[in-house]
Every structure is written in structure tokens, then in C-alpha cells.
CSV table of C-alpha atoms in Angstrom, one decimal:
chain,number,residue,atom,x,y,z
A,28,UNK,CA,-131.7,94.9,78.4
A,29,UNK,CA,-131.4,93.9,74.1
A,30,UNK,CA,-133.8,95.5,71.9
A,31,UNK,CA,-134.7,95.2,68.0
A,32,UNK,CA,-132.1,97.7,66.5
A,33,UNK,CA,-135.2,98.9,64.6
A,34,UNK,CA,-139.2,98.5,65.3
A,35,UNK,CA,-140.3,100.6,62.3
A,36,UNK,CA,-139.5,101.4,58.8
A,37,UNK,CA,-137.5,104.9,57.2
A,38,UNK,CA,-140.4,107.1,55.9
A,39,UNK,CA,-139.1,109.1,53.6
A,40,UNK,CA,-140.0,112.1,52.7
A,41,UNK,CA,-140.8,114.6,49.0
A,42,UNK,CA,-138.0,113.5,47.0
A,43,UNK,CA,-136.2,112.7,49.6
A,44,UNK,CA,-134.2,109.8,47.1
A,45,UNK,CA,-133.2,112.2,44.7
A,46,UNK,CA,-129.9,112.9,44.8
A,47,UNK,CA,-128.3,115.5,46.9
A,48,UNK,CA,-124.3,116.4,47.2
A,49,UNK,CA,-122.2,114.8,49.5
A,50,UNK,CA,-121.4,116.8,52.1
A,51,UNK,CA,-118.3,118.6,52.8
A,52,UNK,CA,-118.0,118.4,56.5
A,53,UNK,CA,-120.3,116.9,58.9
A,54,UNK,CA,-122.1,119.2,61.8
A,55,UNK,CA,-121.1,119.2,65.1
A,56,UNK,CA,-122.7,117.1,67.2
A,57,UNK,CA,-124.8,117.2,70.6
A,58,UNK,CA,-126.9,115.0,72.4
A,59,UNK,CA,-129.9,115.5,74.1
A,60,UNK,CA,-131.3,113.3,77.5
A,61,UNK,CA,-134.9,113.1,78.0
A,62,UNK,CA,-136.0,112.4,81.2
A,63,UNK,CA,-140.1,112.3,81.2
A,64,UNK,CA,-141.0,112.3,85.0
A,65,UNK,CA,-142.2,115.6,86.9
A,66,UNK,CA,-143.5,116.2,90.8
A,67,UNK,CA,-146.6,117.3,89.4
A,68,UNK,CA,-147.9,118.2,85.6
A,69,UNK,CA,-148.1,122.0,85.3
A,70,UNK,CA,-151.3,123.2,83.4
A,71,UNK,CA,-150.0,124.4,80.2
A,72,UNK,CA,-147.2,121.7,79.5
A,73,UNK,CA,-147.3,119.7,76.3
A,74,UNK,CA,-143.3,118.6,76.7
A,75,UNK,CA,-143.6,114.2,77.0
A,76,UNK,CA,-144.0,114.3,80.9
A,77,UNK,CA,-145.2,112.2,83.4
A,78,UNK,CA,-145.7,112.3,87.0
A,79,UNK,CA,-143.4,110.4,89.2
A,80,UNK,CA,-144.3,108.1,91.6
A,81,UNK,CA,-142.8,108.0,94.9
A,82,UNK,CA,-139.7,105.5,94.2
A,83,UNK,CA,-138.7,106.5,89.6
A,84,UNK,CA,-136.7,103.5,88.0
A,85,UNK,CA,-133.6,104.9,87.7
A,86,UNK,CA,-131.2,102.5,87.2
A,87,UNK,CA,-133.7,100.9,85.2
A,88,UNK,CA,-133.6,104.7,82.7
A,89,UNK,CA,-130.1,105.3,82.5
A,90,UNK,CA,-129.7,101.4,81.9
A,91,UNK,CA,-132.2,102.0,78.6
A,92,UNK,CA,-130.5,105.9,78.0
A,93,UNK,CA,-126.8,103.8,77.2
A,94,UNK,CA,-128.7,100.7,75.1
A,95,UNK,CA,-130.1,103.7,73.5
A,96,UNK,CA,-127.0,105.7,72.5
A,97,UNK,CA,-126.2,102.2,71.0
A,98,UNK,CA,-128.3,102.2,68.4
A,99,UNK,CA,-127.5,105.3,67.5
A,100,UNK,CA,-123.4,105.2,67.1
A,101,UNK,CA,-123.1,104.5,63.8
A,102,UNK,CA,-124.5,108.4,63.4
A,103,UNK,CA,-121.4,109.3,64.8
A,104,UNK,CA,-118.3,109.2,62.1
A,105,UNK,CA,-116.2,110.2,64.3
A,106,UNK,CA,-117.4,113.4,65.6
A,107,UNK,CA,-116.7,114.7,68.9
A,108,UNK,CA,-119.7,115.6,71.2
A,109,UNK,CA,-120.1,119.0,72.2
A,110,UNK,CA,-123.1,119.5,74.4
A,111,UNK,CA,-125.4,117.8,76.5
A,112,UNK,CA,-129.0,119.1,77.2
A,113,UNK,CA,-130.8,116.9,80.2
A,114,UNK,CA,-134.4,118.1,79.3
A,115,UNK,CA,-138.1,116.6,80.5
A,116,UNK,CA,-139.3,116.6,82.9
A,117,UNK,CA,-137.4,117.7,85.6
A,118,UNK,CA,-134.3,116.0,85.3
A,119,UNK,CA,-133.2,117.5,88.6
A,120,UNK,CA,-135.2,114.7,90.3
A,121,UNK,CA,-131.8,112.4,89.2
A,122,UNK,CA,-129.4,111.4,92.1
A,123,UNK,CA,-125.9,112.4,90.8
A,124,UNK,CA,-125.0,108.7,91.3
A,125,UNK,CA,-127.6,107.9,88.4
A,126,UNK,CA,-125.6,110.6,86.4
A,127,UNK,CA,-123.2,109.9,86.8
A,128,UNK,CA,-122.9,106.4,85.7
A,129,UNK,CA,-125.0,107.9,82.8
A,130,UNK,CA,-122.7,110.8,81.4
A,131,UNK,CA,-119.3,108.4,82.0
A,132,UNK,CA,-121.2,105.4,80.5
A,133,UNK,CA,-121.9,108.5,76.9
A,134,UNK,CA,-118.2,109.4,77.5
A,135,UNK,CA,-117.3,105.1,77.3
A,136,UNK,CA,-119.0,105.8,73.9
A,137,UNK,CA,-118.5,109.4,72.5
A,138,UNK,CA,-115.5,111.5,72.7
A,139,UNK,CA,-116.5,114.3,74.8
A,140,UNK,CA,-114.6,117.5,73.4
A,141,UNK,CA,-112.1,119.5,76.3
A,142,UNK,CA,-114.5,122.6,76.4
A,143,UNK,CA,-117.9,120.6,75.8
A,144,UNK,CA,-120.6,122.6,77.4
A,145,UNK,CA,-123.6,120.2,79.8
A,146,UNK,CA,-126.7,121.5,80.7
A,147,UNK,CA,-129.2,120.5,83.6
A,148,UNK,CA,-132.3,121.6,83.9
A,149,UNK,CA,-134.3,122.1,87.6
A,150,UNK,CA,-136.5,123.4,88.9
A,151,UNK,CA,-136.2,125.5,92.4
A,152,UNK,CA,-138.8,123.1,93.9
A,153,UNK,CA,-136.8,119.4,93.4
A,154,UNK,CA,-133.3,120.1,94.8
A,155,UNK,CA,-131.2,121.2,97.3
A,156,UNK,CA,-127.6,122.4,97.7
A,157,UNK,CA,-126.0,119.2,98.3
A,158,UNK,CA,-127.5,118.4,95.1
A,159,UNK,CA,-126.4,121.4,93.4
A,160,UNK,CA,-122.3,120.6,94.8
A,161,UNK,CA,-122.5,116.7,93.5
A,162,UNK,CA,-124.9,117.8,89.8
A,163,UNK,CA,-120.8,120.0,89.8
A,164,UNK,CA,-117.9,117.6,90.8
A,165,UNK,CA,-119.8,115.4,88.1
A,166,UNK,CA,-119.0,117.2,84.5
A,167,UNK,CA,-122.0,119.5,84.6
A,168,UNK,CA,-121.0,123.3,84.3
A,169,UNK,CA,-124.7,124.9,83.1
A,170,UNK,CA,-127.8,124.9,84.7
A,171,UNK,CA,-131.5,126.0,83.3
A,172,UNK,CA,-134.0,126.8,86.2
A,173,UNK,CA,-137.2,126.6,85.2
A,174,UNK,CA,-138.3,129.9,87.4
A,175,UNK,CA,-141.4,130.9,84.9
A,176,UNK,CA,-142.4,133.7,88.0
A,177,UNK,CA,-141.3,134.6,91.8
A,178,UNK,CA,-144.9,136.1,92.7
A,179,UNK,CA,-147.0,133.6,93.9
A,180,UNK,CA,-150.8,134.8,92.6
A,181,UNK,CA,-148.8,133.5,89.1
A,182,UNK,CA,-147.0,130.2,90.1
A,183,UNK,CA,-150.4,129.1,91.7
A,184,UNK,CA,-152.4,129.9,88.0
A,185,UNK,CA,-149.2,128.3,86.6
A,186,UNK,CA,-149.9,124.9,88.5
A,187,UNK,CA,-145.7,125.9,90.1
A,188,UNK,CA,-144.8,123.7,92.7
A,189,UNK,CA,-142.3,126.2,94.5
A,190,UNK,CA,-143.2,129.9,95.6
A,191,UNK,CA,-141.6,133.5,94.5
A,192,UNK,CA,-139.0,133.4,97.6
A,193,UNK,CA,-137.7,129.1,96.4
A,194,UNK,CA,-136.7,130.9,92.6
A,195,UNK,CA,-134.9,133.8,94.1
A,196,UNK,CA,-132.9,131.2,96.3
A,197,UNK,CA,-132.4,128.6,93.5
A,198,UNK,CA,-130.3,131.3,92.1
A,199,UNK,CA,-127.7,131.6,94.5
A,200,UNK,CA,-127.9,128.3,95.0
A,201,UNK,CA,-126.0,127.7,92.6
A,202,UNK,CA,-123.8,130.2,92.5
A,203,UNK,CA,-122.8,129.0,95.6
A,204,UNK,CA,-122.0,125.2,94.4
A,205,UNK,CA,-119.9,126.4,91.5
A,206,UNK,CA,-122.0,127.3,88.7
A,207,UNK,CA,-121.4,130.5,86.6
A,208,UNK,CA,-123.3,130.0,83.4
A,209,UNK,CA,-127.2,129.6,84.4
A,210,UNK,CA,-130.4,130.3,82.6
A,211,UNK,CA,-133.4,132.1,84.3
A,212,UNK,CA,-136.8,130.0,82.4
A,213,UNK,CA,-139.2,132.8,82.6
A,214,UNK,CA,-142.4,133.1,81.6
A,215,UNK,CA,-144.8,136.5,80.2
A,216,UNK,CA,-148.2,137.3,79.0
A,217,UNK,CA,-149.6,135.1,82.4
A,218,UNK,CA,-152.9,135.1,83.4
A,219,UNK,CA,-154.6,138.5,84.5
A,220,UNK,CA,-151.1,139.9,84.2
A,221,UNK,CA,-150.2,143.3,83.8
A,222,UNK,CA,-147.3,145.3,82.0
A,223,UNK,CA,-145.9,146.4,86.1
A,224,UNK,CA,-146.5,143.0,87.1
A,225,UNK,CA,-144.2,141.4,83.6
A,226,UNK,CA,-141.6,144.5,84.3
A,227,UNK,CA,-141.2,142.8,88.3
A,228,UNK,CA,-140.6,139.4,87.8
A,229,UNK,CA,-137.8,140.6,84.8
A,230,UNK,CA,-136.2,142.8,87.4
A,231,UNK,CA,-136.1,140.4,90.3
A,232,UNK,CA,-134.7,137.9,87.5
A,233,UNK,CA,-132.0,140.4,86.2
A,234,UNK,CA,-130.8,141.0,89.7
A,235,UNK,CA,-129.5,137.6,90.4
A,236,UNK,CA,-127.2,138.3,87.7
A,237,UNK,CA,-128.3,134.8,85.3
A,238,UNK,CA,-125.8,134.9,82.1
A,239,UNK,CA,-129.1,132.8,80.7
A,240,UNK,CA,-132.4,134.4,80.1
A,241,UNK,CA,-135.1,132.3,78.3
A,242,UNK,CA,-138.5,135.4,78.0
A,243,UNK,CA,-140.7,133.9,76.6
A,244,UNK,CA,-144.8,134.8,76.4
A,245,UNK,CA,-147.4,131.8,77.5
A,246,UNK,CA,-149.4,130.1,74.5
A,247,UNK,CA,-152.2,127.9,74.8
A,248,UNK,CA,-150.8,124.8,73.5
A,249,UNK,CA,-153.6,121.5,72.4
A,250,UNK,CA,-153.5,118.1,74.6
A,251,UNK,CA,-153.3,120.2,77.7
A,252,UNK,CA,-155.5,121.9,80.8
A,253,UNK,CA,-155.0,125.0,79.5
A,254,UNK,CA,-156.3,124.3,76.2
A,255,UNK,CA,-159.6,122.4,77.7
A,256,UNK,CA,-159.7,125.9,80.5
A,257,UNK,CA,-158.6,128.4,79.2
A,258,UNK,CA,-156.9,131.3,82.2
A,259,UNK,CA,-157.8,135.0,80.9
A,260,UNK,CA,-154.8,136.2,79.4
A,261,UNK,CA,-154.0,140.1,79.1
A,262,UNK,CA,-155.6,141.1,75.6
A,263,UNK,CA,-153.1,142.4,73.0
A,264,UNK,CA,-152.0,145.7,73.3
A,265,UNK,CA,-151.0,144.8,77.1
A,266,UNK,CA,-148.6,141.2,75.7
A,267,UNK,CA,-147.1,144.3,73.0
A,268,UNK,CA,-146.2,146.8,75.4
A,269,UNK,CA,-144.7,144.1,78.1
A,270,UNK,CA,-142.5,142.7,75.0
A,271,UNK,CA,-141.2,146.4,74.0
A,272,UNK,CA,-140.4,147.1,77.4
A,273,UNK,CA,-139.0,143.4,78.3
A,274,UNK,CA,-136.9,143.9,75.5
A,275,UNK,CA,-135.4,147.6,76.9
A,276,UNK,CA,-135.2,146.8,79.7
A,277,UNK,CA,-133.6,143.2,79.0
A,278,UNK,CA,-130.9,145.4,76.3
A,279,UNK,CA,-130.3,148.4,79.3
A,280,UNK,CA,-129.0,145.8,81.6
A,281,UNK,CA,-126.7,144.5,79.4
A,282,UNK,CA,-128.3,141.2,77.6
A,283,UNK,CA,-128.8,140.7,73.9
A,284,UNK,CA,-131.0,139.0,72.1
A,285,UNK,CA,-129.5,137.0,69.7
A,286,UNK,CA,-133.2,134.6,69.2
A,287,UNK,CA,-136.7,134.9,69.5
A,288,UNK,CA,-137.0,134.3,73.4
A,289,UNK,CA,-133.4,133.9,74.5
A,290,UNK,CA,-130.9,136.8,75.9
A,291,UNK,CA,-127.2,136.3,76.7
A,292,UNK,CA,-124.1,138.6,78.8
A,293,UNK,CA,-121.7,138.6,75.8
A,294,UNK,CA,-120.4,135.3,75.3
A,295,UNK,CA,-122.9,133.3,76.6
A,296,UNK,CA,-125.2,132.2,74.0
A,297,UNK,CA,-126.7,128.0,74.9
A,298,UNK,CA,-124.5,126.5,72.5
A,299,UNK,CA,-126.3,123.4,73.0
A,300,UNK,CA,-129.7,125.0,71.5
A,301,UNK,CA,-127.3,127.4,68.6
A,302,UNK,CA,-126.7,123.8,67.5
A,303,UNK,CA,-130.3,123.3,66.8
A,304,UNK,CA,-130.5,126.7,65.1
A,305,UNK,CA,-127.7,125.9,62.8
A,306,UNK,CA,-128.8,123.2,61.2
A,307,UNK,CA,-126.7,120.9,63.8
A,308,UNK,CA,-126.6,117.4,65.0
A,309,UNK,CA,-128.3,116.2,67.5
A,310,UNK,CA,-129.2,112.8,69.4
A,311,UNK,CA,-132.2,112.2,70.9
A,312,UNK,CA,-132.1,109.6,73.4
A,313,UNK,CA,-134.7,109.1,76.3
A,314,UNK,CA,-138.2,108.8,76.5
A,315,UNK,CA,-139.8,111.0,72.9
A,316,UNK,CA,-136.3,112.1,72.6
A,317,UNK,CA,-136.5,114.0,68.7
A,318,UNK,CA,-132.5,113.7,67.4
A,319,UNK,CA,-131.1,114.7,63.8
A,320,UNK,CA,-128.5,113.3,62.1
A,321,UNK,CA,-126.4,113.8,59.2
A,322,UNK,CA,-125.0,111.2,56.9
A,323,UNK,CA,-121.7,111.9,54.7
A,324,UNK,CA,-123.5,110.8,51.5
A,325,UNK,CA,-125.9,113.3,52.7
A,326,UNK,CA,-129.2,111.7,54.5
A,327,UNK,CA,-129.7,113.7,56.6
A,328,UNK,CA,-132.7,111.5,59.1
A,329,UNK,CA,-135.0,113.4,61.6
A,330,UNK,CA,-136.3,110.3,64.0
A,331,UNK,CA,-138.0,110.0,67.5
A,332,UNK,CA,-137.7,107.7,70.5
A,333,UNK,CA,-140.9,105.9,72.0
A,334,UNK,CA,-142.7,108.3,73.9
A,335,UNK,CA,-144.3,106.5,76.6
A,336,UNK,CA,-141.8,105.6,80.0
A,337,UNK,CA,-143.4,102.1,80.8
A,338,UNK,CA,-142.9,101.0,76.5
A,339,UNK,CA,-139.4,102.5,76.2
A,340,UNK,CA,-138.6,100.4,79.8
A,341,UNK,CA,-140.4,97.4,78.3
A,342,UNK,CA,-137.3,95.6,76.6
A,343,UNK,CA,-140.3,94.1,74.4
A,344,UNK,CA,-140.1,97.2,72.5
A,345,UNK,CA,-138.2,99.1,70.6
A,346,UNK,CA,-136.4,103.1,72.1
A,347,UNK,CA,-137.3,103.6,68.0
A,348,UNK,CA,-140.5,104.7,67.4
A,349,UNK,CA,-139.9,105.9,63.9
A,350,UNK,CA,-137.7,108.1,61.6
A,351,UNK,CA,-137.7,110.0,58.0
A,352,UNK,CA,-135.3,111.0,55.7
A,353,UNK,CA,-135.8,114.4,54.8
A,354,UNK,CA,-137.0,115.0,51.5
A,355,UNK,CA,-134.7,117.9,48.8
A,356,UNK,CA,-138.2,120.1,48.7
A,357,UNK,CA,-138.2,120.1,52.3
A,358,UNK,CA,-135.1,120.8,53.3
A,359,UNK,CA,-135.7,124.6,52.7
A,360,UNK,CA,-138.2,124.9,55.3
A,361,UNK,CA,-136.3,122.5,57.7
A,362,UNK,CA,-133.1,125.3,57.9
A,363,UNK,CA,-134.6,128.0,57.9
A,364,UNK,CA,-137.8,127.8,60.3
A,365,UNK,CA,-134.8,127.2,63.2
A,366,UNK,CA,-131.8,129.7,61.7
A,367,UNK,CA,-134.1,132.6,60.8
A,368,UNK,CA,-135.5,132.6,64.7
A,369,UNK,CA,-131.6,133.9,65.0
A,370,UNK,CA,-131.0,137.6,64.9
A,371,UNK,CA,-128.8,137.8,63.7
A,372,UNK,CA,-129.1,134.5,60.9
A,373,UNK,CA,-126.7,132.5,59.7
A,374,UNK,CA,-123.7,132.9,57.0
A,375,UNK,CA,-124.9,131.6,53.3
A,376,UNK,CA,-122.7,129.4,53.2
A,377,UNK,CA,-123.9,127.7,56.1
A,378,UNK,CA,-127.0,126.7,54.0
A,379,UNK,CA,-124.9,124.1,51.7
A,380,UNK,CA,-122.7,123.0,54.2
A,381,UNK,CA,-125.3,121.6,56.3
A,382,UNK,CA,-128.4,121.0,53.8
A,383,UNK,CA,-126.5,119.3,50.8
A,384,UNK,CA,-128.0,122.1,48.3
A,385,UNK,CA,-126.7,124.9,46.5
A,386,UNK,CA,-128.1,128.4,47.5
A,387,UNK,CA,-130.1,128.0,44.0
A,388,UNK,CA,-132.5,126.4,45.5
A,389,UNK,CA,-133.6,128.9,48.1
A,390,UNK,CA,-133.3,131.7,45.4
A,391,UNK,CA,-136.9,132.0,44.8
A,392,UNK,CA,-138.3,132.0,48.1
A,393,UNK,CA,-135.3,134.4,48.6
A,394,UNK,CA,-136.6,136.9,46.0
A,395,UNK,CA,-140.2,137.4,47.0
A,396,UNK,CA,-139.4,136.9,51.2
A,397,UNK,CA,-136.9,140.2,50.5
A,398,UNK,CA,-139.5,141.8,48.8
A,399,UNK,CA,-142.0,141.7,50.8
A,400,UNK,CA,-139.6,142.7,53.4
A,401,UNK,CA,-138.8,140.2,55.5
A,402,UNK,CA,-136.2,138.7,54.6
A,403,UNK,CA,-133.0,141.0,54.4
A,404,UNK,CA,-131.4,142.1,51.1
A,405,UNK,CA,-128.0,140.7,52.7
A,406,UNK,CA,-126.2,137.9,49.7
A,407,UNK,CA,-123.4,136.7,52.4
A,408,UNK,CA,-126.3,136.0,55.3
A,409,UNK,CA,-129.5,134.2,55.4
A,410,UNK,CA,-131.5,136.3,58.0
A,411,UNK,CA,-134.9,138.5,58.9
A,412,UNK,CA,-135.5,141.9,58.9
A,413,UNK,CA,-137.0,143.1,62.3
A,414,UNK,CA,-140.9,142.5,60.8
A,415,UNK,CA,-139.6,139.3,59.8
A,416,UNK,CA,-139.0,138.0,62.7
A,417,UNK,CA,-142.2,139.3,64.6
A,418,UNK,CA,-144.2,137.1,61.1
A,419,UNK,CA,-141.6,134.5,60.5
A,420,UNK,CA,-144.2,132.0,59.7
A,421,UNK,CA,-144.9,134.7,57.0
A,422,UNK,CA,-141.5,134.7,56.8
A,423,UNK,CA,-141.1,130.3,56.3
A,424,UNK,CA,-144.4,129.6,54.0
A,425,UNK,CA,-142.0,131.5,51.3
A,426,UNK,CA,-139.7,128.8,51.0
A,427,UNK,CA,-142.3,125.6,51.6
A,428,UNK,CA,-142.7,123.7,47.6
């Protein structure tokens, strides 16, 4: 397959072309691979996902992904991949043969770290154990299973295609296939959900002994069925009770909250996501995938790919839909909107290392945030207070210019 190298111009943001220090060392590099098809689109989902046809164009899509990756190789600068994440959509709709060919092609282009983390998103209704075993043999060593709830009424309200029993079996199937590291994705604040309902879901999940839990509140996003036809969601007081009681229950069972909605057993945080939150680099390939790529001269470029699968697979169209160089004025917000989601924040030195800018460029916003009780007074770290975590948008506003 042949493509234009880029059909879209570079968009400069703010004072992007003003001088910025060369980066002393490039950040870790990850790879995000987007597979956009699902069995059925959920009414709350605002991700780039599309209902699958009976036969998926697996071979053509893998060819396109590798050709897409070829066009981003100039930004690797000798680094190896620290993590790979297959997201979607539902990547587990693809066969092990297709994913194996893709992983082999990726490794031929970029070396893998010896301890690389490779995560695959999967749903309980779309796989069987033979497929899990095959995935594990490919070197995929972490699963993220989209449970959302174990209660049939809630699953139906969310438009999920699996039932509670399948959700429970999924974790056992994963472990049996050799996955000793897996995440369960669980929502709270569901339509007509009570505190008892939410805690029952959480207890069921904990009993399955995942190494990681993504536990987050359902939100109504634009361009979704729920946005246009809103369900009845719990009152704010109930949502607060669920959050407090759920966090206490997770802590009681050894799950450490390390990000706003991420909880892990000791030593088991998601390395791929930690890379995002600490302003690491990632190549994004696939329909609608986003990337962030740093260059030794200090340029930091955000990229995004063609969104519709039919356009992504069209040889006459470019993979890359656009790119933007981050300006100096954008850098504080860009860095902190992720770093401050981490409960322990990041070391202050990471800001100049990853942005090429001085800590002094944060001074005014930092002072205001500390005085407002949103940022801890901690010179060696950039970390939100408990109040700052609750009012993260207010905290980030301090760093907008």
C-alpha cells in the first residue's frame, strides 16, 4: 500500500516557533494501536468505534497499520518501545494470527524493551479461552477486560452484550490462559444505581483478584445516545457516597489509588498509562489514533490519524489527518493536565526534562494554585492536594495563559 507522507500541514500553536531548549534526554516511547470495530456501539461511548461487519478486513487493516507506523519511524530517534496498547473498539475481535503478524512487523521496525508491557483490551462477550491462550503465546502479557457492571439490569441499560456470569468467567479464563496481570474496567454512577449496587459490583470485581482496577464514574458525553436521551443517574449525594465508600473498600483490599480512576496492587500500575500521565511519548496508529512525539531539538508534536475506517483503508487518502507543534504558552497546561491526575504527582525535574522549559515558567500559576490550596507546597514535586484532585479543572486553569 502506498500513501502520501502527509497530506495535511503542520499547525503551530501559540508561540510554538519561539526558542525552547533542546531536550536533555528523550522520554520513554510507547505505541498505541487502535482497532475501531465493536460488535455493537454502546450508548455511552464517545470513542472512535464502529459496528463490525460479519467479516472484518483484518489483513488489509494490519497492512495499513504497518504502513502508518513506517511514516512515524523518523520520530523514534533510536529508542525502544516500553509498552504497546491495543485499544478500540474491541481489539479481541481480531484473530491471534492477525495480531501476531502485526506485532512481528512492529518489532522488525522498533526494538522492544526486554520487559515490554503489551496490553490488549477485550470484552467478555467477544472471546473464548482458545483465543486467550493464543494471545498470550504472542507475547501479549496484560489484558484490560471491559466489565462495566456484573448486574444484568445495569448491563442492559449500558447496552453491553455480555451478562454477569460471562463477566465473572472472563477473569478466570484470563488467569487460566497465563495472564497474571490484568485490569477490570468498572463503572459507577450507573442509571438508577444505589450505593449498595455499586459496592456489590466492586466486591465482585475484587473477589476476582485483578492486579488493576479502572473504576470510574459514568459521564454523559456529546455525540452519544445517552447525551441525546439521558438516563436517570444517581443524585450527587449518592455519587459522593459511592466514591467515598468505594475508595475505602479498595484500600481495605490493598488496591492503591495512583490516579483519579486507577487502582492497582503494589507494583502493578499500568505502565502504558503512566507514560501518558508523565508526558512520555507515544506513536498512535490506526483509525483516529492520537500520538505525541518529542524531537531532540525541543519540538513536541501532537498527531492525529484519519478517523473513519473506510478512509484509513483508502490508499488515496493520507493516514495522518493533522499535526500540531505545541507552543511554549501551551506547555504548562499540556504537561500538568495529565501529571496532576496522578495522586503522587511527578517530580518537578520532569517538567524541564520533558518540555525543554524552565520551572520558572510555572512559577506564577504554581504560586496561585498553592495559595488556593489546590497544589501542595512541595518544591521537589508537582502534586495536587486532595482538594486539587477534586477540583482538577480549577487547578489547571491556574496554568492557562
